[in-house]
Amino acid sequence: DSQQQQQHLPTTATQKPRENKSSNQKEEKSSFSLAYEQSFGFFDDISDYNWELMQNRAATRQNHRFGNDPLKFRTYPAHWYMNNFEPDFTCPQERRIGGPGDGPKWVCDPHRLTKISEERKKNEGVGCLVYSVGCAGKYHLEDGLYELLGPVCEIHVFDPGNFARDDLKDKNMHYHPWGFRSSYDDTYKPFARGEFRTLQETMEEL
């Protein structure tokens, strides 16, 4: 009946249904291991029940409004994005780092970055690594991350211009005057001028 359907735990194709229980009972008895393992330790307080709800939302999404013609409106970016690929995952405590406007960015649960980076710094000697691509001289995001995390995280900023600052090294920030290009498509040429490298080339050099 409808009551059983409401109480039934949503599952993905690879998961078996669990017994029907009230939401409160599920929350009380559920572990948090599923989200913890599948997020590589990032989410440590999301119950298995809620994580499966999030999995189900992603698994049942519809990517294209026009399934038979997914490239429809491709010459009108605003129309194309309105009809394709809506977000299917939301971080519980996402925050805008750096303030409003151009430059700042939404970051997934930054309080978790603080906790994890401090633990890694203590246990492994390194905190976290941040790659920030395209700043145009606006360091709102990077300065915001530094205020949040301190120098425990190594922040690399990439932009094919001349946007270095004198105070970057004191904040464990490093500016690199190049952008990123495709590692497999040699026909695409970036519209911006300057030097471009692949992500793989960048990681090997740094």
Tab-separated table of C-alpha atoms in Angstrom:
chain	number	residue	atom	x	y	z
A	1	ASP	CA	0.000	0.000	0.000
A	2	SER	CA	0.976	3.683	-0.096
A	3	GLN	CA	2.248	3.634	3.505
A	4	GLN	CA	4.630	0.774	2.735
A	5	GLN	CA	5.866	2.575	-0.375
A	6	GLN	CA	6.630	5.702	1.640
A	7	GLN	CA	8.566	3.728	4.230
A	8	HIS	CA	10.448	1.576	1.738
A	9	LEU	CA	14.146	2.406	1.505
A	10	PRO	CA	15.166	3.612	-1.979
A	11	THR	CA	17.839	1.462	-3.547
A	12	THR	CA	20.092	1.515	-6.552
A	13	ALA	CA	20.294	-1.310	-9.048
A	14	THR	CA	23.196	-2.908	-7.165
A	15	GLN	CA	21.678	-2.721	-3.680
A	16	LYS	CA	19.085	-4.933	-2.037
A	17	PRO	CA	16.110	-3.407	-0.233
A	18	ARG	CA	16.216	-3.357	3.543
A	19	GLU	CA	13.413	-3.989	6.001
A	20	ASN	CA	10.697	-1.351	6.194
A	21	LYS	CA	11.175	0.773	9.307
A	22	SER	CA	10.371	4.297	10.327
A	23	SER	CA	12.850	7.000	9.355
A	24	ASN	CA	13.782	7.568	12.990
A	25	GLN	CA	14.550	3.892	13.538
A	26	LYS	CA	16.670	3.801	10.409
A	27	GLU	CA	18.610	6.857	11.514
A	28	GLU	CA	19.215	5.419	14.980
A	29	LYS	CA	20.449	2.026	13.789
A	30	SER	CA	22.118	3.029	10.547
A	31	SER	CA	25.880	3.220	10.324
A	32	PHE	CA	27.865	5.921	8.555
A	33	SER	CA	30.350	3.614	6.850
A	34	LEU	CA	28.887	3.708	3.336
A	35	ALA	CA	29.342	7.444	2.768
A	36	TYR	CA	32.677	7.409	4.577
A	37	GLU	CA	34.118	4.648	2.396
A	38	GLN	CA	32.715	5.886	-0.907
A	39	SER	CA	33.832	9.491	-0.315
A	40	PHE	CA	37.338	8.420	0.765
A	41	GLY	CA	36.708	9.677	4.277
A	42	PHE	CA	35.279	13.080	3.338
A	43	PHE	CA	31.722	12.487	4.600
A	44	ASP	CA	31.844	10.939	8.071
A	45	ASP	CA	28.434	11.934	9.452
A	46	ILE	CA	25.964	10.973	6.707
A	47	SER	CA	23.983	7.852	7.559
A	48	ASP	CA	23.784	4.930	5.171
A	49	TYR	CA	20.074	5.616	4.754
A	50	ASN	CA	20.570	9.228	3.687
A	51	TRP	CA	23.535	8.312	1.499
A	52	GLU	CA	21.364	5.777	-0.328
A	53	LEU	CA	18.748	8.476	-0.866
A	54	MET	CA	21.446	10.613	-2.468
A	55	GLN	CA	22.620	7.672	-4.575
A	56	ASN	CA	19.096	7.042	-5.775
A	57	ARG	CA	18.651	10.663	-6.809
A	58	ALA	CA	21.808	10.474	-8.935
A	59	ALA	CA	20.953	7.060	-10.384
A	60	THR	CA	17.470	8.105	-11.529
A	61	ARG	CA	18.333	11.500	-12.986
A	62	GLN	CA	17.379	12.497	-16.523
A	63	ASN	CA	20.343	14.112	-18.246
A	64	HIS	CA	18.624	15.501	-21.347
A	65	ARG	CA	15.272	17.190	-21.894
A	66	PHE	CA	15.345	15.998	-25.514
A	67	GLY	CA	16.742	12.479	-25.281
A	68	ASN	CA	16.563	11.840	-29.015
A	69	ASP	CA	18.387	15.073	-29.783
A	70	PRO	CA	20.693	15.936	-26.844
A	71	LEU	CA	22.564	18.531	-28.925
A	72	LYS	CA	19.466	20.614	-29.505
A	73	PHE	CA	20.148	24.296	-28.714
A	74	ARG	CA	23.909	23.601	-28.698
A	75	THR	CA	24.518	26.921	-30.460
A	76	TYR	CA	22.676	28.731	-27.651
A	77	PRO	CA	24.569	27.894	-24.452
A	78	ALA	CA	21.993	29.389	-22.075
A	79	HIS	CA	19.202	27.322	-23.661
A	80	TRP	CA	21.313	24.167	-23.810
A	81	TYR	CA	22.282	24.256	-20.138
A	82	MET	CA	18.682	24.959	-19.173
A	83	ASN	CA	17.606	21.703	-20.841
A	84	ASN	CA	20.490	19.415	-19.857
A	85	PHE	CA	22.351	18.135	-16.794
A	86	GLU	CA	20.676	19.510	-13.705
A	87	PRO	CA	22.639	19.057	-10.447
A	88	ASP	CA	21.968	15.703	-8.795
A	89	PHE	CA	24.235	15.999	-5.752
A	90	THR	CA	24.235	18.667	-3.074
A	91	CYS	CA	26.742	18.949	-0.249
A	92	PRO	CA	24.932	19.356	3.096
A	93	GLN	CA	26.976	22.376	4.218
A	94	GLU	CA	28.375	23.968	1.063
A	95	ARG	CA	29.588	27.543	1.440
A	96	ARG	CA	30.577	30.391	-0.821
A	97	ILE	CA	34.267	31.025	-0.102
A	98	GLY	CA	35.624	34.502	-0.803
A	99	GLY	CA	32.328	36.389	-0.783
A	100	PRO	CA	29.818	37.111	-3.586
A	101	GLY	CA	30.527	38.044	-7.187
A	102	ASP	CA	33.103	36.845	-9.698
A	103	GLY	CA	36.166	35.118	-8.255
A	104	PRO	CA	34.728	33.416	-5.148
A	105	LYS	CA	33.441	29.852	-5.527
A	106	TRP	CA	31.045	27.428	-3.889
A	107	VAL	CA	32.987	24.819	-1.911
A	108	CYS	CA	31.614	21.499	-0.718
A	109	ASP	CA	31.497	21.411	3.099
A	110	PRO	CA	34.694	23.391	3.711
A	111	HIS	CA	34.558	22.601	7.444
A	112	ARG	CA	35.448	19.035	6.498
A	113	LEU	CA	38.538	20.260	4.665
A	114	THR	CA	39.707	21.945	7.848
A	115	LYS	CA	39.303	18.789	9.906
A	116	ILE	CA	40.792	16.399	7.356
A	117	SER	CA	43.745	18.606	6.404
A	118	GLU	CA	44.711	19.086	10.047
A	119	GLU	CA	44.558	15.323	10.645
A	120	ARG	CA	46.651	14.599	7.553
A	121	LYS	CA	49.192	17.249	8.473
A	122	LYS	CA	49.584	15.672	11.895
A	123	ASN	CA	49.748	12.062	10.703
A	124	GLU	CA	51.401	12.350	7.278
A	125	GLY	CA	53.134	15.721	7.266
A	126	VAL	CA	50.982	17.138	4.456
A	127	GLY	CA	47.575	18.768	4.694
A	128	CYS	CA	45.762	19.169	1.390
A	129	LEU	CA	46.471	20.209	-2.190
A	130	VAL	CA	44.367	22.769	-4.086
A	131	TYR	CA	44.547	23.479	-7.833
A	132	SER	CA	42.775	26.736	-8.740
A	133	VAL	CA	42.462	27.356	-12.479
A	134	GLY	CA	41.853	30.839	-13.870
A	135	CYS	CA	42.079	33.733	-11.421
A	136	ALA	CA	42.596	36.800	-13.670
A	137	GLY	CA	44.293	38.438	-10.717
A	138	LYS	CA	41.304	37.892	-8.408
A	139	TYR	CA	42.417	35.884	-5.388
A	140	HIS	CA	39.102	35.943	-3.524
A	141	LEU	CA	38.777	32.152	-3.435
A	142	GLU	CA	42.401	31.505	-2.566
A	143	ASP	CA	42.503	34.148	0.164
A	144	GLY	CA	39.243	32.770	1.533
A	145	LEU	CA	40.670	29.252	1.636
A	146	TYR	CA	43.742	30.543	3.418
A	147	GLU	CA	41.593	32.283	6.025
A	148	LEU	CA	39.687	29.035	6.510
A	149	LEU	CA	42.539	26.513	6.385
A	150	GLY	CA	45.694	28.475	7.079
A	151	PRO	CA	49.017	27.410	5.520
A	152	VAL	CA	48.293	23.716	6.110
A	153	CYS	CA	47.071	23.425	2.498
A	154	GLU	CA	49.268	23.953	-0.568
A	155	ILE	CA	47.416	26.119	-3.092
A	156	HIS	CA	48.482	26.319	-6.747
A	157	VAL	CA	46.959	29.000	-8.982
A	158	PHE	CA	47.078	28.634	-12.777
A	159	ASP	CA	46.434	31.411	-15.282
A	160	PRO	CA	48.245	32.228	-18.564
A	161	GLY	CA	48.973	35.819	-17.640
A	162	ASN	CA	50.977	37.760	-15.105
A	163	PHE	CA	49.043	37.665	-11.847
A	164	ALA	CA	51.672	36.800	-9.249
A	165	ARG	CA	51.599	38.498	-5.838
A	166	ASP	CA	54.435	39.188	-3.426
A	167	ASP	CA	52.666	37.629	-0.439
A	168	LEU	CA	51.823	34.258	-1.997
A	169	LYS	CA	54.719	32.205	-0.593
A	170	ASP	CA	53.941	33.368	2.936
A	171	LYS	CA	50.501	31.800	2.498
A	172	ASN	CA	51.765	28.572	0.879
A	173	MET	CA	50.301	29.750	-2.450
A	174	HIS	CA	52.085	29.279	-5.754
A	175	TYR	CA	51.229	31.038	-9.021
A	176	HIS	CA	51.961	29.376	-12.385
A	177	PRO	CA	51.625	31.386	-15.646
A	178	TRP	CA	49.885	28.732	-17.729
A	179	GLY	CA	46.440	27.301	-18.274
A	180	PHE	CA	45.188	23.784	-18.991
A	181	ARG	CA	44.596	22.179	-22.369
A	182	SER	CA	43.157	18.856	-23.460
A	183	SER	CA	45.350	15.789	-23.122
A	184	TYR	CA	43.636	13.980	-26.008
A	185	ASP	CA	42.179	16.593	-28.399
A	186	ASP	CA	44.922	18.382	-30.331
A	187	THR	CA	42.434	20.080	-32.660
A	188	TYR	CA	40.914	22.314	-29.979
A	189	LYS	CA	42.773	25.567	-29.483
A	190	PRO	CA	42.182	27.654	-26.331
A	191	PHE	CA	40.773	31.088	-27.144
A	192	ALA	CA	43.066	32.772	-24.613
A	193	ARG	CA	46.664	33.601	-25.386
A	194	GLY	CA	49.584	32.239	-23.429
A	195	GLU	CA	51.025	28.902	-22.430
A	196	PHE	CA	48.882	25.813	-21.901
A	197	ARG	CA	49.740	22.389	-20.529
A	198	THR	CA	47.817	19.245	-19.731
A	199	LEU	CA	46.923	18.311	-16.182
A	200	GLN	CA	49.276	15.338	-16.418
A	201	GLU	CA	52.186	17.537	-17.512
A	202	THR	CA	51.460	19.934	-14.682
A	203	MET	CA	51.353	17.226	-12.032
A	204	GLU	CA	54.616	15.730	-13.261
A	205	GLU	CA	56.379	19.093	-13.061
A	206	LEU	CA	55.042	20.059	-9.659
